[in-house]
Amino acid sequence: MTSQMMAAVLYGKEHLQVEPVAVPNISSDDMLVRVKVALTCGTDVKVFRRGYHARMIVPPAVFGHELAGDVVAVGENVEGFQIGNRVVAANSAPCDDCFFCRRGLENLCEDLLFNNGAYAEYIRIPGRIVRRNTYLIPEHVSYHDAALVEPLACVLRGLEETSPQPGETIAIIGLGPIGLMFVKLAKLCGCRVIAVGRRRTQLSRAALLGADELVEAPAESNPVPTIRRLTSGRGVDIAIEAVGRPQTWHWAVDMVRRGGTVNFFGGCPNDSKVSLDTALLHYSEITCKATFHHTPAYIQKALGLICDGHIAASFFVNREEPLANLLEVMRHLMSHNGHLKTAIIP
Ligand SMILES: [Zn+2]
Ligand SMILES: [Zn+2]
């Protein structure tokens, strides 16, 4: 095998370069995977804009975290995988030993190991991720579909944590790929879905995924009165915020019924603050939750949904570009949100 490969290296704020680097060395616990497809992710766009992510990536570093590919080398201690296997590897694995892991909260692991470098010809999968969070892709599933597993696992966990019941009304604020996954999964749960988005194109995508009501909410226009009208004045049973702005966090609280549940799924910019309407939260018994990241169990569940054909890349990925165009792709995704994912082919 050659010793050089092309890879995207993130150098800092809006600064990345696709350039020749050494193919990663693997230790006896690791695997080397030839990336067949890497998907862009809102988190990567955020990291590109800011130049770093305190927990996930510190530049200069190889970049990208949603991928599927073929195993091309295995360390001598690796069990269960061999050269030629089609695999999808999650972007993290928990330690299984800390306070949080022992309580089943592996997403909050004190020593969560993150892996980056999907925008490259080859990626090293560290031993812990090989053992805990790498899976074979069944023959009938495409690399593109399989690569959705990481964001889907976050969404699946977020939805289950809010315990939707069939027939309940759930509002989803924000219709990027994450919001659209919420729409699809909420419909699979038998909920009535009200999709709240800024753009017509996003709303029509939500309709294709089964959303029952569409509420257009351009910036600064408060959709809460419309949501109340659609729910006999009562408000929705569950509101999911999938934007990550303090204003939309407030909308979510304002649109749930008494006894309803809010999930602040979208992470806001650092140092953001929201104020609490104490009377509303207390006398209306509103449950506020926030969910972050995924656990190996949810990665497995999400892969199951993909393998059963419930979730396909065609709804969430609408462009394909060679790795060489990554800088242009990132700039484009940064210029305005509301885009679907781009499949990067190294
Ligand atoms: Zn992601
Ligand atoms: Zn842990």
mmCIF file of C-alpha atoms and ligand atoms in Angstrom:
data_model
loop_
_atom_site.group_PDB
_atom_site.id
_atom_site.type_symbol
_atom_site.label_atom_id
_atom_site.label_comp_id
_atom_site.label_asym_id
_atom_site.label_seq_id
_atom_site.Cartn_x
_atom_site.Cartn_y
_atom_site.Cartn_z
ATOM 1 C CA MET A 1 0.000 0.000 0.000
ATOM 2 C CA THR A 2 1.120 3.558 -0.632
ATOM 3 C CA SER A 3 2.388 5.551 2.319
ATOM 4 C CA GLN A 4 0.743 8.826 1.288
ATOM 5 C CA MET A 5 -2.911 9.751 0.965
ATOM 6 C CA MET A 6 -5.031 12.831 0.380
ATOM 7 C CA ALA A 7 -6.752 14.167 3.479
ATOM 8 C CA ALA A 8 -8.425 17.346 4.670
ATOM 9 C CA VAL A 9 -6.423 19.035 7.412
ATOM 10 C CA LEU A 10 -8.161 21.661 9.530
ATOM 11 C CA TYR A 11 -5.709 24.432 10.417
ATOM 12 C CA GLY A 12 -8.043 26.903 12.103
ATOM 13 C CA LYS A 13 -10.931 29.246 11.529
ATOM 14 C CA GLU A 14 -12.247 28.719 7.979
ATOM 15 C CA HIS A 15 -8.878 27.311 7.091
ATOM 16 C CA LEU A 16 -8.567 23.803 5.767
ATOM 17 C CA GLN A 17 -6.500 22.225 3.071
ATOM 18 C CA VAL A 18 -6.831 18.971 1.190
ATOM 19 C CA GLU A 19 -3.227 17.816 0.946
ATOM 20 C CA PRO A 20 -0.989 14.748 0.919
ATOM 21 C CA VAL A 21 -0.337 13.349 4.377
ATOM 22 C CA ALA A 22 1.020 10.041 5.648
ATOM 23 C CA VAL A 23 -1.426 7.146 5.759
ATOM 24 C CA PRO A 24 -2.055 6.615 9.506
ATOM 25 C CA ASN A 25 -0.074 3.899 11.256
ATOM 26 C CA ILE A 26 -2.145 1.428 13.192
ATOM 27 C CA SER A 27 -1.292 -0.282 16.436
ATOM 28 C CA SER A 28 -2.218 -3.864 17.267
ATOM 29 C CA ASP A 29 -5.739 -2.881 18.440
ATOM 30 C CA ASP A 30 -6.623 -0.552 15.552
ATOM 31 C CA MET A 31 -7.973 -0.929 12.036
ATOM 32 C CA LEU A 32 -7.351 1.055 8.900
ATOM 33 C CA VAL A 33 -10.404 1.813 6.778
ATOM 34 C CA ARG A 34 -10.511 2.998 3.179
ATOM 35 C CA VAL A 35 -13.205 5.692 3.301
ATOM 36 C CA LYS A 36 -15.862 5.140 0.622
ATOM 37 C CA VAL A 37 -18.069 8.018 1.698
ATOM 38 C CA ALA A 38 -17.897 10.740 4.345
ATOM 39 C CA LEU A 39 -20.924 12.897 5.095
ATOM 40 C CA THR A 40 -20.818 16.559 6.013
ATOM 41 C CA CYS A 41 -22.381 17.408 9.356
ATOM 42 C CA GLY A 42 -23.591 20.621 10.967
ATOM 43 C CA THR A 43 -20.998 20.097 13.678
ATOM 44 C CA ASP A 44 -18.197 20.054 11.107
ATOM 45 C CA VAL A 45 -19.503 23.293 9.612
ATOM 46 C CA LYS A 46 -19.559 24.828 13.097
ATOM 47 C CA VAL A 47 -16.011 23.624 13.754
ATOM 48 C CA PHE A 48 -14.874 24.995 10.374
ATOM 49 C CA ARG A 49 -16.420 28.376 11.177
ATOM 50 C CA ARG A 50 -14.896 28.562 14.666
ATOM 51 C CA GLY A 51 -11.639 26.769 13.968
ATOM 52 C CA TYR A 52 -11.855 24.293 16.856
ATOM 53 C CA HIS A 53 -14.138 22.267 19.107
ATOM 54 C CA ALA A 54 -12.962 21.998 22.697
ATOM 55 C CA ARG A 55 -13.920 18.341 23.079
ATOM 56 C CA MET A 56 -13.915 16.942 19.572
ATOM 57 C CA ILE A 57 -11.029 18.392 17.604
ATOM 58 C CA VAL A 58 -8.037 20.663 18.185
ATOM 59 C CA PRO A 59 -6.240 21.820 15.009
ATOM 60 C CA PRO A 60 -4.159 21.205 13.098
ATOM 61 C CA ALA A 61 -5.934 17.901 12.677
ATOM 62 C CA VAL A 62 -7.558 15.648 10.147
ATOM 63 C CA PHE A 63 -11.239 16.359 9.962
ATOM 64 C CA GLY A 64 -14.674 14.767 9.431
ATOM 65 C CA HIS A 65 -16.472 12.106 11.472
ATOM 66 C CA GLU A 66 -19.347 10.450 9.574
ATOM 67 C CA LEU A 67 -18.037 7.685 7.366
ATOM 68 C CA ALA A 68 -18.407 4.229 5.928
ATOM 69 C CA GLY A 69 -15.755 2.217 4.144
ATOM 70 C CA ASP A 70 -13.754 -0.955 3.704
ATOM 71 C CA VAL A 71 -11.304 -2.490 6.147
ATOM 72 C CA VAL A 72 -7.854 -2.548 4.537
ATOM 73 C CA ALA A 73 -5.669 -3.445 7.536
ATOM 74 C CA VAL A 74 -6.316 -4.946 10.962
ATOM 75 C CA GLY A 75 -4.070 -4.978 14.012
ATOM 76 C CA GLU A 76 -3.106 -8.406 15.347
ATOM 77 C CA ASN A 77 -5.392 -8.101 18.409
ATOM 78 C CA VAL A 78 -8.514 -7.134 16.453
ATOM 79 C CA GLU A 79 -11.330 -9.637 16.662
ATOM 80 C CA GLY A 80 -14.468 -9.815 14.564
ATOM 81 C CA PHE A 81 -13.234 -7.864 11.541
ATOM 82 C CA GLN A 82 -11.081 -8.736 8.589
ATOM 83 C CA ILE A 83 -9.674 -7.113 5.493
ATOM 84 C CA GLY A 84 -12.407 -6.521 2.943
ATOM 85 C CA ASN A 85 -15.242 -6.047 5.446
ATOM 86 C CA ARG A 86 -17.607 -3.149 4.754
ATOM 87 C CA VAL A 87 -17.889 -1.212 8.017
ATOM 88 C CA VAL A 88 -19.321 1.860 9.650
ATOM 89 C CA ALA A 89 -17.473 3.243 12.672
ATOM 90 C CA ALA A 90 -18.966 5.715 15.123
ATOM 91 C CA ASN A 91 -17.004 8.874 15.904
ATOM 92 C CA SER A 92 -16.570 8.063 19.577
ATOM 93 C CA ALA A 93 -16.417 5.305 22.143
ATOM 94 C CA PRO A 94 -16.879 5.495 25.902
ATOM 95 C CA CYS A 95 -14.422 4.190 28.513
ATOM 96 C CA ASP A 96 -17.043 1.873 30.129
ATOM 97 C CA ASP A 97 -15.438 2.463 33.499
ATOM 98 C CA CYS A 98 -16.165 5.980 34.751
ATOM 99 C CA PHE A 99 -18.999 7.237 36.991
ATOM 100 C CA PHE A 100 -21.222 8.014 33.991
ATOM 101 C CA CYS A 101 -20.501 4.884 31.974
ATOM 102 C CA ARG A 102 -21.364 2.725 34.975
ATOM 103 C CA ARG A 103 -24.770 4.424 35.050
ATOM 104 C CA GLY A 104 -25.501 3.824 31.385
ATOM 105 C CA LEU A 105 -24.758 7.444 30.468
ATOM 106 C CA GLU A 106 -21.897 6.624 28.100
ATOM 107 C CA ASN A 107 -22.639 9.783 26.107
ATOM 108 C CA LEU A 108 -21.431 11.748 29.147
ATOM 109 C CA CYS A 109 -18.312 9.595 29.624
ATOM 110 C CA GLU A 110 -15.498 11.459 31.351
ATOM 111 C CA ASP A 111 -13.041 10.008 28.881
ATOM 112 C CA LEU A 112 -15.061 9.845 25.662
ATOM 113 C CA LEU A 113 -12.623 9.055 22.862
ATOM 114 C CA PHE A 114 -13.383 11.023 19.683
ATOM 115 C CA ASN A 115 -12.108 10.109 16.245
ATOM 116 C CA ASN A 116 -11.763 12.480 13.303
ATOM 117 C CA GLY A 117 -10.319 12.166 9.840
ATOM 118 C CA ALA A 118 -13.210 10.939 7.707
ATOM 119 C CA TYR A 119 -12.463 13.458 4.923
ATOM 120 C CA ALA A 120 -9.523 11.383 3.767
ATOM 121 C CA GLU A 121 -8.700 8.339 1.698
ATOM 122 C CA TYR A 122 -7.930 6.320 4.821
ATOM 123 C CA ILE A 123 -8.854 6.654 8.472
ATOM 124 C CA ARG A 124 -7.464 4.921 11.533
ATOM 125 C CA ILE A 125 -10.157 3.447 13.760
ATOM 126 C CA PRO A 126 -8.673 3.355 17.278
ATOM 127 C CA GLY A 127 -8.934 0.096 19.210
ATOM 128 C CA ARG A 128 -11.576 1.300 21.632
ATOM 129 C CA ILE A 129 -13.890 2.323 18.783
ATOM 130 C CA VAL A 130 -13.143 -0.941 16.956
ATOM 131 C CA ARG A 131 -14.205 -2.908 20.033
ATOM 132 C CA ARG A 132 -17.161 -0.797 21.127
ATOM 133 C CA ASN A 133 -18.607 1.089 18.184
ATOM 134 C CA THR A 134 -17.748 -0.339 14.758
ATOM 135 C CA TYR A 135 -20.221 -2.468 12.793
ATOM 136 C CA LEU A 136 -20.402 -4.576 9.665
ATOM 137 C CA ILE A 137 -22.610 -3.137 6.926
ATOM 138 C CA PRO A 138 -24.975 -5.779 5.564
ATOM 139 C CA GLU A 139 -24.727 -6.534 1.849
ATOM 140 C CA HIS A 140 -28.018 -4.808 0.966
ATOM 141 C CA VAL A 141 -27.149 -1.497 2.679
ATOM 142 C CA SER A 142 -25.205 1.201 0.809
ATOM 143 C CA TYR A 143 -22.220 3.055 2.267
ATOM 144 C CA HIS A 144 -24.212 6.294 2.002
ATOM 145 C CA ASP A 145 -27.091 4.940 4.075
ATOM 146 C CA ALA A 146 -24.779 3.357 6.649
ATOM 147 C CA ALA A 147 -22.828 6.591 7.129
ATOM 148 C CA LEU A 148 -25.993 8.224 8.533
ATOM 149 C CA VAL A 149 -25.766 6.111 11.665
ATOM 150 C CA GLU A 150 -24.041 8.665 13.925
ATOM 151 C CA PRO A 151 -26.435 11.625 13.568
ATOM 152 C CA LEU A 152 -29.378 9.215 13.490
ATOM 153 C CA ALA A 153 -28.282 7.681 16.801
ATOM 154 C CA CYS A 154 -28.208 11.149 18.420
ATOM 155 C CA VAL A 155 -31.717 11.872 17.135
ATOM 156 C CA LEU A 156 -33.092 8.468 18.098
ATOM 157 C CA ARG A 157 -31.762 8.856 21.620
ATOM 158 C CA GLY A 158 -33.123 12.426 21.812
ATOM 159 C CA LEU A 159 -36.563 11.272 20.762
ATOM 160 C CA GLU A 160 -36.703 8.264 23.081
ATOM 161 C CA GLU A 161 -35.603 10.411 26.037
ATOM 162 C CA THR A 162 -38.747 12.498 25.524
ATOM 163 C CA SER A 163 -40.956 9.344 25.447
ATOM 164 C CA PRO A 164 -43.402 10.176 22.658
ATOM 165 C CA GLN A 165 -46.625 8.144 22.637
ATOM 166 C CA PRO A 166 -48.604 7.233 19.517
ATOM 167 C CA GLY A 167 -51.175 9.924 18.772
ATOM 168 C CA GLU A 168 -49.294 12.663 20.611
ATOM 169 C CA THR A 169 -48.529 15.912 18.851
ATOM 170 C CA ILE A 170 -44.879 16.795 18.540
ATOM 171 C CA ALA A 171 -43.471 20.055 17.177
ATOM 172 C CA ILE A 172 -40.036 20.001 15.607
ATOM 173 C CA ILE A 173 -38.350 23.378 15.327
ATOM 174 C CA GLY A 174 -35.587 23.461 12.736
ATOM 175 C CA LEU A 175 -35.586 21.336 9.604
ATOM 176 C CA GLY A 176 -31.964 20.742 8.775
ATOM 177 C CA PRO A 177 -30.912 17.076 8.427
ATOM 178 C CA ILE A 178 -31.291 16.607 12.204
ATOM 179 C CA GLY A 179 -34.785 18.138 12.372
ATOM 180 C CA LEU A 180 -35.813 16.074 9.351
ATOM 181 C CA MET A 181 -34.605 12.894 11.068
ATOM 182 C CA PHE A 182 -36.772 13.844 14.049
ATOM 183 C CA VAL A 183 -39.753 14.254 11.700
ATOM 184 C CA LYS A 184 -39.210 10.808 10.216
ATOM 185 C CA LEU A 185 -38.678 9.046 13.561
ATOM 186 C CA ALA A 186 -41.645 10.805 15.206
ATOM 187 C CA LYS A 187 -43.848 9.582 12.358
ATOM 188 C CA LEU A 188 -42.498 6.046 12.889
ATOM 189 C CA CYS A 189 -43.621 6.418 16.533
ATOM 190 C CA GLY A 190 -47.154 7.233 15.368
ATOM 191 C CA CYS A 191 -47.086 10.901 16.401
ATOM 192 C CA ARG A 192 -48.758 13.838 14.728
ATOM 193 C CA VAL A 193 -45.865 16.048 13.598
ATOM 194 C CA ILE A 194 -45.878 19.818 13.277
ATOM 195 C CA ALA A 195 -42.745 20.856 11.386
ATOM 196 C CA VAL A 196 -41.493 24.396 11.992
ATOM 197 C CA GLY A 197 -38.919 25.720 9.529
ATOM 198 C CA ARG A 198 -37.595 28.889 7.994
ATOM 199 C CA ARG A 199 -37.675 27.937 4.352
ATOM 200 C CA ARG A 200 -40.220 26.503 1.947
ATOM 201 C CA THR A 201 -37.738 23.939 0.630
ATOM 202 C CA GLN A 202 -37.204 22.631 4.169
ATOM 203 C CA LEU A 203 -40.941 22.466 4.805
ATOM 204 C CA SER A 204 -41.564 20.506 1.634
ATOM 205 C CA ARG A 205 -38.833 18.042 2.636
ATOM 206 C CA ALA A 206 -40.567 17.629 5.997
ATOM 207 C CA ALA A 207 -43.847 16.984 4.173
ATOM 208 C CA LEU A 208 -42.181 14.255 2.103
ATOM 209 C CA LEU A 209 -41.091 12.590 5.349
ATOM 210 C CA GLY A 210 -44.666 12.620 6.620
ATOM 211 C CA ALA A 211 -45.039 15.855 8.616
ATOM 212 C CA ASP A 212 -48.751 16.506 9.207
ATOM 213 C CA GLU A 213 -48.629 20.290 9.538
ATOM 214 C CA LEU A 214 -46.081 22.764 8.209
ATOM 215 C CA VAL A 215 -45.432 26.083 9.908
ATOM 216 C CA GLU A 216 -43.269 28.592 8.090
ATOM 217 C CA ALA A 217 -41.341 30.642 10.617
ATOM 218 C CA PRO A 218 -38.833 33.019 9.038
ATOM 219 C CA ALA A 219 -36.361 34.662 11.444
ATOM 220 C CA GLU A 220 -38.022 36.716 14.189
ATOM 221 C CA SER A 221 -41.556 35.614 13.332
ATOM 222 C CA ASN A 222 -42.942 33.824 16.357
ATOM 223 C CA PRO A 223 -44.699 30.573 15.359
ATOM 224 C CA VAL A 224 -46.205 29.987 18.819
ATOM 225 C CA PRO A 225 -49.682 31.479 18.073
ATOM 226 C CA THR A 226 -49.947 29.245 14.984
ATOM 227 C CA ILE A 227 -48.917 26.181 16.988
ATOM 228 C CA ARG A 228 -51.559 27.013 19.625
ATOM 229 C CA ARG A 229 -54.181 27.359 16.900
ATOM 230 C CA LEU A 230 -53.260 23.925 15.567
ATOM 231 C CA THR A 231 -53.645 22.355 19.021
ATOM 232 C CA SER A 232 -56.990 23.758 20.238
ATOM 233 C CA GLY A 233 -55.094 26.436 22.131
ATOM 234 C CA ARG A 234 -53.480 23.864 24.372
ATOM 235 C CA GLY A 235 -50.018 23.529 22.899
ATOM 236 C CA VAL A 236 -48.091 20.456 21.761
ATOM 237 C CA ASP A 237 -47.306 17.437 23.910
ATOM 238 C CA ILE A 238 -43.621 17.591 22.997
ATOM 239 C CA ALA A 239 -41.462 20.319 21.449
ATOM 240 C CA ILE A 240 -38.038 19.500 20.034
ATOM 241 C CA GLU A 241 -35.653 22.382 19.434
ATOM 242 C CA ALA A 242 -33.237 21.444 16.646
ATOM 243 C CA VAL A 243 -31.813 24.844 15.758
ATOM 244 C CA GLY A 244 -29.515 25.876 18.593
ATOM 245 C CA ARG A 245 -30.523 29.510 19.201
ATOM 246 C CA PRO A 246 -31.782 31.026 22.474
ATOM 247 C CA GLN A 247 -34.809 32.456 20.690
ATOM 248 C CA THR A 248 -35.950 29.073 19.419
ATOM 249 C CA TRP A 249 -35.311 27.546 22.865
ATOM 250 C CA HIS A 250 -37.867 30.054 24.164
ATOM 251 C CA TRP A 251 -40.332 29.171 21.420
ATOM 252 C CA ALA A 252 -40.078 25.518 22.419
ATOM 253 C CA VAL A 253 -41.024 26.275 26.038
ATOM 254 C CA ASP A 254 -43.849 28.571 24.922
ATOM 255 C CA MET A 255 -45.477 26.028 22.607
ATOM 256 C CA VAL A 256 -45.854 22.982 24.875
ATOM 257 C CA ARG A 257 -49.050 22.165 26.726
ATOM 258 C CA ARG A 258 -49.291 21.917 30.500
ATOM 259 C CA GLY A 259 -47.384 18.842 31.572
ATOM 260 C CA GLY A 260 -45.584 18.776 28.235
ATOM 261 C CA THR A 261 -41.932 18.046 27.529
ATOM 262 C CA VAL A 262 -39.306 20.161 25.800
ATOM 263 C CA ASN A 263 -36.061 18.800 24.399
ATOM 264 C CA PHE A 264 -33.353 21.429 23.831
ATOM 265 C CA PHE A 265 -31.535 19.322 21.267
ATOM 266 C CA GLY A 266 -29.758 22.120 19.409
ATOM 267 C CA GLY A 267 -26.598 23.358 21.124
ATOM 268 C CA CYS A 268 -26.398 27.175 21.223
ATOM 269 C CA PRO A 269 -23.218 29.227 20.724
ATOM 270 C CA ASN A 270 -20.902 29.192 23.771
ATOM 271 C CA ASP A 271 -21.880 31.520 26.618
ATOM 272 C CA SER A 272 -25.502 31.761 25.439
ATOM 273 C CA LYS A 273 -28.040 32.299 28.189
ATOM 274 C CA VAL A 274 -31.812 31.922 28.274
ATOM 275 C CA SER A 275 -34.144 33.239 30.961
ATOM 276 C CA LEU A 276 -36.750 31.075 32.677
ATOM 277 C CA ASP A 277 -40.407 31.986 33.077
ATOM 278 C CA THR A 278 -40.670 30.412 36.525
ATOM 279 C CA ALA A 279 -44.457 30.645 36.754
ATOM 280 C CA LEU A 280 -44.890 28.972 33.390
ATOM 281 C CA LEU A 281 -42.432 26.156 34.185
ATOM 282 C CA HIS A 282 -43.837 25.577 37.664
ATOM 283 C CA TYR A 283 -47.603 25.950 37.323
ATOM 284 C CA SER A 284 -47.710 24.281 33.912
ATOM 285 C CA GLU A 285 -45.380 21.472 35.043
ATOM 286 C CA ILE A 286 -43.185 21.677 32.000
ATOM 287 C CA THR A 287 -40.391 19.131 31.756
ATOM 288 C CA CYS A 288 -37.236 20.494 30.146
ATOM 289 C CA LYS A 289 -34.597 18.100 28.872
ATOM 290 C CA ALA A 290 -31.536 18.389 26.737
ATOM 291 C CA THR A 291 -29.926 15.434 25.044
ATOM 292 C CA PHE A 292 -26.414 15.255 23.693
ATOM 293 C CA HIS A 293 -24.538 12.750 21.565
ATOM 294 C CA HIS A 294 -25.120 8.994 21.469
ATOM 295 C CA THR A 295 -24.260 5.714 23.134
ATOM 296 C CA PRO A 296 -23.158 2.425 21.518
ATOM 297 C CA ALA A 297 -26.637 0.982 22.140
ATOM 298 C CA TYR A 298 -28.223 3.800 20.122
ATOM 299 C CA ILE A 299 -25.670 3.452 17.334
ATOM 300 C CA GLN A 300 -26.765 -0.193 17.068
ATOM 301 C CA LYS A 301 -30.457 0.720 17.140
ATOM 302 C CA ALA A 302 -29.956 3.409 14.492
ATOM 303 C CA LEU A 303 -28.104 0.974 12.251
ATOM 304 C CA GLY A 304 -31.044 -1.401 12.661
ATOM 305 C CA LEU A 305 -33.440 1.280 11.394
ATOM 306 C CA ILE A 306 -31.185 1.903 8.402
ATOM 307 C CA CYS A 307 -30.855 -1.827 7.635
ATOM 308 C CA ASP A 308 -34.644 -2.227 7.832
ATOM 309 C CA GLY A 309 -35.023 0.501 5.206
ATOM 310 C CA HIS A 310 -36.730 3.083 7.425
ATOM 311 C CA ILE A 311 -34.025 5.686 6.956
ATOM 312 C CA ALA A 312 -32.220 6.307 3.665
ATOM 313 C CA ALA A 313 -29.579 8.807 2.606
ATOM 314 C CA SER A 314 -31.730 10.045 -0.280
ATOM 315 C CA PHE A 315 -33.766 12.160 2.158
ATOM 316 C CA PHE A 316 -30.831 13.732 3.960
ATOM 317 C CA VAL A 317 -28.001 13.909 1.420
ATOM 318 C CA ASN A 318 -28.485 15.856 -1.800
ATOM 319 C CA ARG A 319 -25.015 16.473 -3.222
ATOM 320 C CA GLU A 320 -21.928 14.468 -3.920
ATOM 321 C CA GLU A 321 -18.493 16.055 -4.282
ATOM 322 C CA PRO A 322 -14.932 14.780 -4.571
ATOM 323 C CA LEU A 323 -12.688 15.293 -1.536
ATOM 324 C CA ALA A 324 -10.682 17.905 -3.450
ATOM 325 C CA ASN A 325 -13.715 20.245 -3.332
ATOM 326 C CA LEU A 326 -14.170 20.089 0.450
ATOM 327 C CA LEU A 327 -13.123 23.698 1.152
ATOM 328 C CA GLU A 328 -15.674 24.982 -1.346
ATOM 329 C CA VAL A 329 -18.327 22.642 0.096
ATOM 330 C CA MET A 330 -17.686 23.890 3.652
ATOM 331 C CA ARG A 331 -17.858 27.530 2.542
ATOM 332 C CA HIS A 332 -21.108 26.823 0.757
ATOM 333 C CA LEU A 333 -22.654 25.059 3.767
ATOM 334 C CA MET A 334 -21.505 27.925 5.998
ATOM 335 C CA SER A 335 -22.966 30.653 3.801
ATOM 336 C CA HIS A 336 -26.525 29.845 4.835
ATOM 337 C CA ASN A 337 -27.990 27.010 6.820
ATOM 338 C CA GLY A 338 -30.860 24.848 5.719
ATOM 339 C CA HIS A 339 -28.750 22.647 3.487
ATOM 340 C CA LEU A 340 -28.887 18.901 3.440
ATOM 341 C CA LYS A 341 -25.722 16.870 3.786
ATOM 342 C CA THR A 342 -23.086 16.506 1.077
ATOM 343 C CA ALA A 343 -21.485 13.123 0.414
ATOM 344 C CA ILE A 344 -17.720 13.559 0.108
ATOM 345 C CA ILE A 345 -16.053 10.887 -2.002
ATOM 346 C CA PRO A 346 -12.316 10.550 -1.291
HETATM 347 ZN ZN ZN B 1 -22.169 14.426 12.853
HETATM 348 ZN ZN ZN B 2 -16.679 6.567 30.768
#
